[in-house]
Coordinates of C-alpha atoms and ligand atoms in Angstrom, one line a residue:
X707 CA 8.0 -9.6 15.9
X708 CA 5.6 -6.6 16.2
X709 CA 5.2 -5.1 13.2
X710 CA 4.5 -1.7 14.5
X711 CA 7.7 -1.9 15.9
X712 CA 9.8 -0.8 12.4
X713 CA 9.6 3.1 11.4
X714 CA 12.2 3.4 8.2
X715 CA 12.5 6.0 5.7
X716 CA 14.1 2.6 3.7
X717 CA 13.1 2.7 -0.2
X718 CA 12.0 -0.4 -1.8
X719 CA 11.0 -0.6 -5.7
X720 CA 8.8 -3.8 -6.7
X721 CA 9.2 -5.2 -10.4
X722 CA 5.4 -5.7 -11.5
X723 CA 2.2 -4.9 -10.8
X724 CA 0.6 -9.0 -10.8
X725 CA -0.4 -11.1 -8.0
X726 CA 2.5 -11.2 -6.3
X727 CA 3.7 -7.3 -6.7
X728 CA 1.2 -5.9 -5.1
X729 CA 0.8 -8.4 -2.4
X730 CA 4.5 -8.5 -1.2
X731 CA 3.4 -4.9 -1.5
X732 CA 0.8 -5.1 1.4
X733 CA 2.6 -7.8 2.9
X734 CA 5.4 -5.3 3.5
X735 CA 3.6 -2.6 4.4
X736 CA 1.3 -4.8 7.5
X737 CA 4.8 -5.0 9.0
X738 CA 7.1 -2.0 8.2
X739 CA 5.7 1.8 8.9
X740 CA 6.8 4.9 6.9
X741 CA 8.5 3.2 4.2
X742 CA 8.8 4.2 0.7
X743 CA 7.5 1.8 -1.4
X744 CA 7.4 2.2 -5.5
X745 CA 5.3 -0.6 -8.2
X746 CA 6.5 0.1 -11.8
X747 CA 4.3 -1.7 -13.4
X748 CA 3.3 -0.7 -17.2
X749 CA -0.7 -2.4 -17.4
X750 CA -3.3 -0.4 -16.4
X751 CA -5.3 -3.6 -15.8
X752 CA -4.6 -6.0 -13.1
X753 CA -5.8 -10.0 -13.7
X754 CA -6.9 -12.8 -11.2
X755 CA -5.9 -15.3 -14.0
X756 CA -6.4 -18.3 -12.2
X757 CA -10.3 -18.0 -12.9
X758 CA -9.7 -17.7 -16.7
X759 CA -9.9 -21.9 -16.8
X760 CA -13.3 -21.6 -15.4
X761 CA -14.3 -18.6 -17.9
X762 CA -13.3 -21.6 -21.1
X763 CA -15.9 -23.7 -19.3
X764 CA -18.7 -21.4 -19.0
X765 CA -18.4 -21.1 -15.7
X766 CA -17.0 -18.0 -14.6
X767 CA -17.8 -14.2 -16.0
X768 CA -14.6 -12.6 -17.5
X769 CA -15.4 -9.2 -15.9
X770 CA -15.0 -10.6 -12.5
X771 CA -11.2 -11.4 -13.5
X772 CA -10.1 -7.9 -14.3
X773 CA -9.8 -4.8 -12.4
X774 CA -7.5 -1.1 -12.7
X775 CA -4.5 -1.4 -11.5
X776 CA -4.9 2.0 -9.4
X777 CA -7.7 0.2 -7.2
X778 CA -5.3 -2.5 -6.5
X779 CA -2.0 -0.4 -5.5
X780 CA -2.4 0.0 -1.9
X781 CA -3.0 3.4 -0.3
X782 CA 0.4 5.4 -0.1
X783 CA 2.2 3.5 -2.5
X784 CA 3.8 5.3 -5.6
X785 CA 3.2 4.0 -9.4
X786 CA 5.4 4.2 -12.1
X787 CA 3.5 3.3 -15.2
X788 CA 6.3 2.0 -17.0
X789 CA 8.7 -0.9 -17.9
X790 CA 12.1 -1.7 -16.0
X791 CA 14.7 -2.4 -19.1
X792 CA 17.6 -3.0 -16.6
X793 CA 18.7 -3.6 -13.1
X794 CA 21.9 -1.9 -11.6
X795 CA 22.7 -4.2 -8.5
X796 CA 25.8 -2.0 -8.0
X797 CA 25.1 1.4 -7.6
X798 CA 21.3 -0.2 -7.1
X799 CA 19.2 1.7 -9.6
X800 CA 16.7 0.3 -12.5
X801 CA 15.9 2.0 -15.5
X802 CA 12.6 2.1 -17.5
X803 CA 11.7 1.9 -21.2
X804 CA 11.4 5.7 -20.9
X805 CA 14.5 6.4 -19.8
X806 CA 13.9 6.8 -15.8
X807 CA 16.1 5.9 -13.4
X808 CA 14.8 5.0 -10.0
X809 CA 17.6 3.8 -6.8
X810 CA 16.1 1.0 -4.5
X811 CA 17.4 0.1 -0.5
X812 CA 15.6 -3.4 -1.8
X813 CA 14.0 -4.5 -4.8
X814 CA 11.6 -7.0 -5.6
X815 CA 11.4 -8.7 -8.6
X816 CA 7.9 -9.6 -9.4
X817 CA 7.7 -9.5 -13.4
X818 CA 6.2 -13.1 -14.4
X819 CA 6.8 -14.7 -17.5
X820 CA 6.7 -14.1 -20.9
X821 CA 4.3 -15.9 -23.0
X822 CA 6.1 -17.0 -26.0
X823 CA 2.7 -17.0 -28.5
X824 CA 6.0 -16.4 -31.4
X825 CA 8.1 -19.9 -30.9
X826 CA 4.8 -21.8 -32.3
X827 CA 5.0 -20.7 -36.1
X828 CA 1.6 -19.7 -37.5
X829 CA -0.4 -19.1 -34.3
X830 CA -0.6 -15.6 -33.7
X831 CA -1.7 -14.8 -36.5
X832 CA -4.3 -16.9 -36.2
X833 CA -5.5 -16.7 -32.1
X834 CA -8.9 -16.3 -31.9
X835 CA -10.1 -17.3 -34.9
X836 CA -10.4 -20.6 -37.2
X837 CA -10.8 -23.0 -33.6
X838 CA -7.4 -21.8 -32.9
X839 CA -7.8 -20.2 -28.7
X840 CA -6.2 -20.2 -25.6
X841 CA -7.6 -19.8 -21.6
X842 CA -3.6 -18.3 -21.1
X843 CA -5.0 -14.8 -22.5
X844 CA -7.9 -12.7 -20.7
X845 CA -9.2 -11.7 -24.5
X846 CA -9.6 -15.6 -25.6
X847 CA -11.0 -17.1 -22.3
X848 CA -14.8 -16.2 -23.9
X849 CA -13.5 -17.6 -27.3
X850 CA -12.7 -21.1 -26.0
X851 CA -16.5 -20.9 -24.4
X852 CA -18.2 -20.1 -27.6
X853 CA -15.5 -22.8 -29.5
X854 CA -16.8 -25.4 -26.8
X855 CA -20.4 -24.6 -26.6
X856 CA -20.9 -24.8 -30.3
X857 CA -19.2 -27.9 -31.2
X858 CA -21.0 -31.0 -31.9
X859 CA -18.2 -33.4 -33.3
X860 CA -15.2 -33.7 -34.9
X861 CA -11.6 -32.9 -34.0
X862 CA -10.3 -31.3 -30.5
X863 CA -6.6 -30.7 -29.5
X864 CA -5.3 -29.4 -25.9
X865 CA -1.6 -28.3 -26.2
X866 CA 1.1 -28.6 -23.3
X867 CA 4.7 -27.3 -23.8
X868 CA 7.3 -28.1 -21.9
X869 CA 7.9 -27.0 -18.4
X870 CA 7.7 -24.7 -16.6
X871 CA 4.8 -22.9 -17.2
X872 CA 2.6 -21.2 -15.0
X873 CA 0.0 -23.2 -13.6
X874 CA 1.1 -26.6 -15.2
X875 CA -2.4 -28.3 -14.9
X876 CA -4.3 -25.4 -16.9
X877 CA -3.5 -27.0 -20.3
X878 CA -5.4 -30.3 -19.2
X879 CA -8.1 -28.2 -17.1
X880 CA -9.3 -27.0 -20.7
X881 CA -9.7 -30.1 -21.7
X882 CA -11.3 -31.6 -18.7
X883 CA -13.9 -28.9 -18.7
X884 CA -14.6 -29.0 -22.3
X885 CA -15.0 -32.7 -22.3
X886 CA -17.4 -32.4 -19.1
X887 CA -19.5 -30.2 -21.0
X888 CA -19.8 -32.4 -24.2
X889 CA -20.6 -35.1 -22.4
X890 CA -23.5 -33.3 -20.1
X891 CA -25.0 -32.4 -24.3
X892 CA -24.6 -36.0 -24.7
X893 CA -22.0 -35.0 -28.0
X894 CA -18.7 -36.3 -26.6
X895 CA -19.1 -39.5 -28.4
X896 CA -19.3 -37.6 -32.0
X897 CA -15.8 -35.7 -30.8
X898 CA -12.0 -36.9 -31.2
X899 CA -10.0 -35.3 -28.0
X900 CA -6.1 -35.1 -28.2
X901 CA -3.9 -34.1 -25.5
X902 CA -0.4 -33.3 -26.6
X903 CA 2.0 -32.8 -23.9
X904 CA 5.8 -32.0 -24.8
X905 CA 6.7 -34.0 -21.7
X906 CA 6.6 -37.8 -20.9
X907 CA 3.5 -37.5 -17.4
X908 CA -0.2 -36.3 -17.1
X909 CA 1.4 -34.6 -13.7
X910 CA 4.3 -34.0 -11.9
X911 CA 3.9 -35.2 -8.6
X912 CA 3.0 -38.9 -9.1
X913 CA 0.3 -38.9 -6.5
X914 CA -2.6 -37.1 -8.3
X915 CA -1.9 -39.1 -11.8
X916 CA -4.3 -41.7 -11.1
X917 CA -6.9 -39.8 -10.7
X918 CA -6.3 -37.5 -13.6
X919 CA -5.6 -41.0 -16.0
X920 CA -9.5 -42.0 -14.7
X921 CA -11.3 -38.5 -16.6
X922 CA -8.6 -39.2 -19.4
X923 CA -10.2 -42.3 -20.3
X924 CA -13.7 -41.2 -19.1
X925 CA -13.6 -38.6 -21.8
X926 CA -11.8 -41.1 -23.2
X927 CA -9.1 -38.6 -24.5
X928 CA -5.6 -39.8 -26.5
X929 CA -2.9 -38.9 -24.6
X930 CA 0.1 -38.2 -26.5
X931 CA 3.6 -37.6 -24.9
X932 CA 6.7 -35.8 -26.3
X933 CA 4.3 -34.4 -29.1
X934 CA 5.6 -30.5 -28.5
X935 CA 3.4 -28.2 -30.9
X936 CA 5.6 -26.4 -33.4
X937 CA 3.6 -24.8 -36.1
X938 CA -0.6 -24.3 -36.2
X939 CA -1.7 -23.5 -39.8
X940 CA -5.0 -21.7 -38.8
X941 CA -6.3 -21.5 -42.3
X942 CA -6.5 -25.4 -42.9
X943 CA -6.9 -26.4 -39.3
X944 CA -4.0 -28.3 -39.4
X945 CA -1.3 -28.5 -35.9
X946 CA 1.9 -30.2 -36.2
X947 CA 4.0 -31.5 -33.6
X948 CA 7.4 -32.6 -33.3
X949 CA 8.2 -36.0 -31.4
X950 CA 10.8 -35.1 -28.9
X951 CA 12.6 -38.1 -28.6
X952 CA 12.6 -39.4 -31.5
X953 CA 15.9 -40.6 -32.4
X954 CA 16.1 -38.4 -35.6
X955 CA 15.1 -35.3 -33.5
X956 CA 13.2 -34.4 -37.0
X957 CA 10.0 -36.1 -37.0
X958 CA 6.9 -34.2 -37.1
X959 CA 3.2 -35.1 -37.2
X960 CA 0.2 -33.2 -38.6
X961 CA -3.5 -33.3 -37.0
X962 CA -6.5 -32.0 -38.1
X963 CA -8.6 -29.7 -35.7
X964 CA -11.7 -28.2 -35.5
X965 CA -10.9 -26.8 -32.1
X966 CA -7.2 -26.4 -31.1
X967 CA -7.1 -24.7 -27.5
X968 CA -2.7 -23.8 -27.3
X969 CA -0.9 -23.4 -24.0
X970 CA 2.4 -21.1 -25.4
X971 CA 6.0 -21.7 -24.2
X972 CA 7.5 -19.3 -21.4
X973 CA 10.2 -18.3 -20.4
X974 CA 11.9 -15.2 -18.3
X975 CA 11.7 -11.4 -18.9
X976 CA 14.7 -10.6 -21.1
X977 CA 15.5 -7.9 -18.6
X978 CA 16.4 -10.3 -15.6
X979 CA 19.5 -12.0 -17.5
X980 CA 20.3 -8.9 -19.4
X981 CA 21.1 -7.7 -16.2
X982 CA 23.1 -10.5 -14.8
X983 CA 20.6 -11.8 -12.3
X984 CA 19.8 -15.2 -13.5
X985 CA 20.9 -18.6 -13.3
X986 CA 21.6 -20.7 -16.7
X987 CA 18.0 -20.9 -17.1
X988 CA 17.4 -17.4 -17.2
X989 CA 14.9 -16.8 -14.9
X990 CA 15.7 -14.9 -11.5
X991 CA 18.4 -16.5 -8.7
X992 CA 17.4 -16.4 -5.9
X993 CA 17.9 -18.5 -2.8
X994 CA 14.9 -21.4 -2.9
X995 CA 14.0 -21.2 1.1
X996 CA 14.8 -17.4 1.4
X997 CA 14.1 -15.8 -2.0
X998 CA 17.2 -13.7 -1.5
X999 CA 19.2 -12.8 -4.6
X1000 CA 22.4 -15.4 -4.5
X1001 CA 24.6 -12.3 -5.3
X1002 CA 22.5 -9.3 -4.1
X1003 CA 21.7 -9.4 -0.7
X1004 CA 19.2 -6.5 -1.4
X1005 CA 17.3 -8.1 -4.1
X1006 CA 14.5 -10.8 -3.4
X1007 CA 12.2 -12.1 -6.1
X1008 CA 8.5 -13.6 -5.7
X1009 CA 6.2 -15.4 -8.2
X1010 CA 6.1 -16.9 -11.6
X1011 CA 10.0 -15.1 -12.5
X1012 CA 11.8 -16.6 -9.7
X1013 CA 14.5 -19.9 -10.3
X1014 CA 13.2 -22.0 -7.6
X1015 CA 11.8 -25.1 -8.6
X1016 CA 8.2 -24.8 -7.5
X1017 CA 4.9 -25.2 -9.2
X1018 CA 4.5 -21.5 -11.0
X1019 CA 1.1 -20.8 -9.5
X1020 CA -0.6 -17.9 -7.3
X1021 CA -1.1 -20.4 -4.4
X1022 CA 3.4 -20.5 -4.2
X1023 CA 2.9 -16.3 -4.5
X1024 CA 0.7 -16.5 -2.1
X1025 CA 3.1 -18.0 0.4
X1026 CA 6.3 -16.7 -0.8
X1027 CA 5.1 -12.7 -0.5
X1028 CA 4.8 -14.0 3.0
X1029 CA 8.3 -15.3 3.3
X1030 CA 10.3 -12.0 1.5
X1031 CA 8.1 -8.9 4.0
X1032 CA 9.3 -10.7 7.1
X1033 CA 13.3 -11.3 5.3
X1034 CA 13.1 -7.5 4.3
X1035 CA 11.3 -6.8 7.9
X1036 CA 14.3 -8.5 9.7
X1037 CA 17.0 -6.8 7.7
X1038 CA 15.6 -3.2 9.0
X1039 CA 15.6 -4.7 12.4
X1040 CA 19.4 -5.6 12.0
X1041 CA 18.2 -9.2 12.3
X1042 CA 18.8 -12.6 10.2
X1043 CA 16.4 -13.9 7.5
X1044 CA 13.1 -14.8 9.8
X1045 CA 11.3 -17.1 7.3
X1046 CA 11.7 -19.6 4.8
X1047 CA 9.7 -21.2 1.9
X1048 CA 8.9 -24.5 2.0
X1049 CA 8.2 -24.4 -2.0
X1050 CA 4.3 -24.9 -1.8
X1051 CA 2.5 -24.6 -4.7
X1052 CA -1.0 -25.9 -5.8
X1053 CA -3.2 -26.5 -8.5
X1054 CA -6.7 -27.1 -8.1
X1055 CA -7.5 -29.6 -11.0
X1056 CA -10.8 -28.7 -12.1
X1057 CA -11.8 -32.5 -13.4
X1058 CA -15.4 -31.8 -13.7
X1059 CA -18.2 -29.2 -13.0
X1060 CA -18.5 -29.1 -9.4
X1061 CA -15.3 -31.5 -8.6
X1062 CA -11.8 -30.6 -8.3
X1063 CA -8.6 -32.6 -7.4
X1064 CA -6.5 -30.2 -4.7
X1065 CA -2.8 -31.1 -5.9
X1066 CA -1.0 -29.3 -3.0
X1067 CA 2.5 -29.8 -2.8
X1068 CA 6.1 -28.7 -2.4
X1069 CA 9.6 -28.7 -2.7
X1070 CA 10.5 -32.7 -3.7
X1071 CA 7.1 -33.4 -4.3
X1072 CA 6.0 -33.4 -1.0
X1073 CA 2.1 -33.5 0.2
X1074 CA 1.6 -30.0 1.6
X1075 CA -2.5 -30.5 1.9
X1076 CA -4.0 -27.0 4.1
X1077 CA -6.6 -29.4 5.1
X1078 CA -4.5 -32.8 5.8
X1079 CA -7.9 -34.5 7.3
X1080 CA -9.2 -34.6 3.6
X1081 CA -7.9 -36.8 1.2
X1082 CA -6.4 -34.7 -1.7
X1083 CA -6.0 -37.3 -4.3
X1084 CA -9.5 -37.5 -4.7
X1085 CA -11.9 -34.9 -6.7
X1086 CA -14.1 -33.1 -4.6
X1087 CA -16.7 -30.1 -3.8
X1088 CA -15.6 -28.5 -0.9
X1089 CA -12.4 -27.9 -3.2
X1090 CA -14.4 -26.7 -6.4
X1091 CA -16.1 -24.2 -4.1
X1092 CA -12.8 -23.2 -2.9
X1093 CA -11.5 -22.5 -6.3
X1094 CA -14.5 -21.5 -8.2
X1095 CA -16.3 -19.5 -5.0
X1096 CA -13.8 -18.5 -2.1
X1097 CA -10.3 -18.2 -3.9
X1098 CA -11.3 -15.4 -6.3
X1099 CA -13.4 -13.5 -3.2
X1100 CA -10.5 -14.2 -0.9
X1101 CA -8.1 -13.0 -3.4
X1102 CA -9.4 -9.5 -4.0
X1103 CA -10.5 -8.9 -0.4
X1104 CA -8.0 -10.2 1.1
X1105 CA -4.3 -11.5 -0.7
X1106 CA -4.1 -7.7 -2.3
X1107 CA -4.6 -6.5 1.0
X1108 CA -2.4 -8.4 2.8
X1109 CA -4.7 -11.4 4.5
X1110 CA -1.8 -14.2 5.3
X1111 CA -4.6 -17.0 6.1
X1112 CA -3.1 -19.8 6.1
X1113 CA 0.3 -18.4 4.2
X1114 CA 2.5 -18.0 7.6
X1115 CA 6.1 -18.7 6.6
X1116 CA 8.4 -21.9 8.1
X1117 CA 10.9 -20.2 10.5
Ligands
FAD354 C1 -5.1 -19.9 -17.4 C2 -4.4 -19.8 -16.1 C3 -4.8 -20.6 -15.0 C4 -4.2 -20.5 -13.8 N1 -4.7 -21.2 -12.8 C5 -4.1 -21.1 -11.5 C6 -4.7 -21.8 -10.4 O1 -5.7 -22.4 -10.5 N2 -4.1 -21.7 -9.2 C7 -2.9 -20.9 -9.0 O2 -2.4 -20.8 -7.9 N3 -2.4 -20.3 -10.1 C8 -2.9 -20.3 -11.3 N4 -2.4 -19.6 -12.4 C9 -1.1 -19.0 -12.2 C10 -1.1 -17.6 -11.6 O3 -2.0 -16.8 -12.2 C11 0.3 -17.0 -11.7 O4 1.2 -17.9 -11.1 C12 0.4 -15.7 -10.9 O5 -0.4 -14.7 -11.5 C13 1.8 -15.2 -10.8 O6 1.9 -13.9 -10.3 P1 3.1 -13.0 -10.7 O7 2.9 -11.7 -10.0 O8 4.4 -13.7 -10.6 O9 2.9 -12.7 -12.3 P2 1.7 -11.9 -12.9 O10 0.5 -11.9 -12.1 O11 1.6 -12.4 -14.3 O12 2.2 -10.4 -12.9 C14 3.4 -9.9 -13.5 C15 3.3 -8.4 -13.7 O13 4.6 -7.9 -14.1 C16 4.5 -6.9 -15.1 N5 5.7 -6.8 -15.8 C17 6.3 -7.7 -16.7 N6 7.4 -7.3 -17.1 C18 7.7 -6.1 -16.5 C19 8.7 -5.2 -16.6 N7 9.8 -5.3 -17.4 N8 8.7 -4.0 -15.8 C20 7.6 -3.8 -15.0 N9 6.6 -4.7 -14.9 C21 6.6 -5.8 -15.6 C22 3.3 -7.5 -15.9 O14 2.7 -6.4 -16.6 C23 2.4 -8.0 -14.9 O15 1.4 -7.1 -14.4 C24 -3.0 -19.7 -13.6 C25 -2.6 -18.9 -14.7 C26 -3.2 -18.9 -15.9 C27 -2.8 -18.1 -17.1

């Protein structure tokens, strides 16, 4: 299909201002002419959080994360600086915080998650200081660097909660990092590392586990399953986890810390079941190869928010703004859904300065390498300088703009 080809005065709002709002945006916009096209998005900052791991280690500078939102909104695209409160898939209208209402042809859903810093009793109050940090917030990536560079023994805990979270291999990405850089300073012996995962795997997709269990050991970290942090006492550096699974459902243990880095459960934006969209786990329903609503055909959803069970990272974003501009594109030619999502997601496992494990993979835990001649199982450099060198170039240059390299949908 030529893009050219589609001229509509169509309206189409988008839910969010992240990664994958503003590049459905230009997605969208490569392949439709003269249509209306509104972000309400309330930031005025817009984040490439994926480097934020690589800021814990030392190895990335903040600033390089962060730009305005204006410079990202493509050219000819309005912005409301606000928050949607509710969607009206009926008379297809959504209302903001302050009271707007705004009607749609389509909308995109393309809120993220919510970080949910309150469900861990004790820790907001005390993020950012006493060891207590986290690589999940722009403001604490430099904290975790500082924790890491000045500790010379004693205690460390890396936090997982359970699933899904965005980017499930961050939480042991800290830790790999950390323990890379203790052990270059020759202190690693003098230090205790703990990682405490609510589930009962290192990874998800059995594949990459191996390699993963071989830095465990090298850093020779304790990994502890079903231990799901519940409260963080900031004061006396002390973290306590309940066992999930334990046949009492009660039991709780207590570790000391002098450095506790947390990953937070997440869940949906309220808004998206408060306004009938979801399935029973709240976040947004929508079909897993299309990422059409189930109920509202003119509703789609892209990113972290949506219900399909893919790895919640900006490499599935990447593919699935892709997948929603050419559905949208073929609705305004009168034509069927043109593309589907095969559910590929990735997460570049950053196992050591210099070396990263590429876990690529879809729906069903399928091997979806980009490159299949190399090995991904195996930590290497071509794929640190992919993630620590091209991705965040590629990403500002080119994603936000609407560069589909190697992101062309399954028809
Ligand atoms: C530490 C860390 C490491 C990561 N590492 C990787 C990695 O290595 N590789 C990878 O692929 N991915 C990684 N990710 C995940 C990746 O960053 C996310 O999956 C991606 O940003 C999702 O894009 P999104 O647009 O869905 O959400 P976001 O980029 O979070 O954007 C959501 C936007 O919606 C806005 N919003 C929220 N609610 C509303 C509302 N009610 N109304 C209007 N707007 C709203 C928010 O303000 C926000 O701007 C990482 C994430 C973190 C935190």
């Amino acid at each position: 299909m030529k893009p050219e080809k589609i001229n509509t005065q169509k309206k189409v709002v988008v839910i969010g201002g992240g990664s994958s709002g503003i590049s459905v945006v230009a997605s969208i916009r490569k392949r439709v002419k003269g249509i209306d096209i509104t972000v309400i998005e309330p930031g005025d900052c817009h984040y490439y959080q994926p480097a934020w791991t690589l800021v814990g280690g030392g190895l990335f500078d903040i600033n390089e994360t962060r730009r305005s939102m204006r410079a990202v909104i493509p050219p000819g695209t309005a912005w409301i600086q606000d928050s949607v409160v509710r969607v009206e898939p009926g008379p297809k209208y959504v209302e903001t915080r302050q009271g707007q209402k705004i009607n749609y042809d389509f909308l995109i859903v393309a809120c993220g998650l919510v970080l949910r810093w309150d469900k861990i009793e004790g820790l907001e109050e005390t993020l950012g200081m006493n060891g207590v940090t986290s690589n999940y917030r722009f403001d604490l990536a430099e904290y975790t660097w500082r924790l890491v560079r000045e500790m010379q023994g004693g205690e460390a805990i890396f936090s997982q909660p359970p699933i899904p979270i965005k980017c499930a291999g961050a939480p042991q990405k800290a830790l790999y990092l950390s323990c890379d850089h203790w052990r270059r300073q020759g202190v690693l012996n003098n230090i205790n590392v703990n990682f405490c995962l609510a589930g009962a795997a290192v990874f998800g997709v059995p594949q990459f586990v191996p390699p993963l269990t071989h830095y465990l050991k090298k850093y020779r970290a304790q990994v502890n399953f079903r231990h799901n942090l519940v409260r963080v006492d900031g004061q006396r550096r002390q973290a306590t986890f309940s066992l999930d699974g334990d046949e009492e459902g009660k039991r709780e243990v207590t570790l000391p810390f002098d450095m506790l880095h947390v990953v937070p459960p997440q869940s949906a934006p309220a808004f998206i079941s408060q306004s009938g969209l979801t399935d029973e786990s709240g976040w947004c329903d929508v079909d897993k190869f299309t990422l059409r609503h189930k109920q509202w055909q003119t509703i789609f959803a892209v990113g972290d928010c949506c219900a399909t069970p893919n790895a919640k990272t900006l490499a599935a974003a990447r593919k699935q703004v892709v997948v929603v501009a050419e559905n949208i594109a073929a609705q305004l030619n009168g034509a069927p859904d043109a593309a589907r999502y095969d559910g590929y997601g990735s997460c570049p496992l950053t196992v050591e300065k210099g070396k990263v494990v590429l876990a690529e993979f879809g729906y069903d835990s399928k091997l979806l390498p980009t490159f299949p001649l190399f090995d991904n199982t195996h930590p290497s450099r071509m794929a640190w300088w992919l993630k620590a060198w091209f991705l965040p170039k590629f990403y500002w240059a080119g994603m936000l703009r609407g560069v589909e390299w190697f992101a062309k949908s399954k028809p």
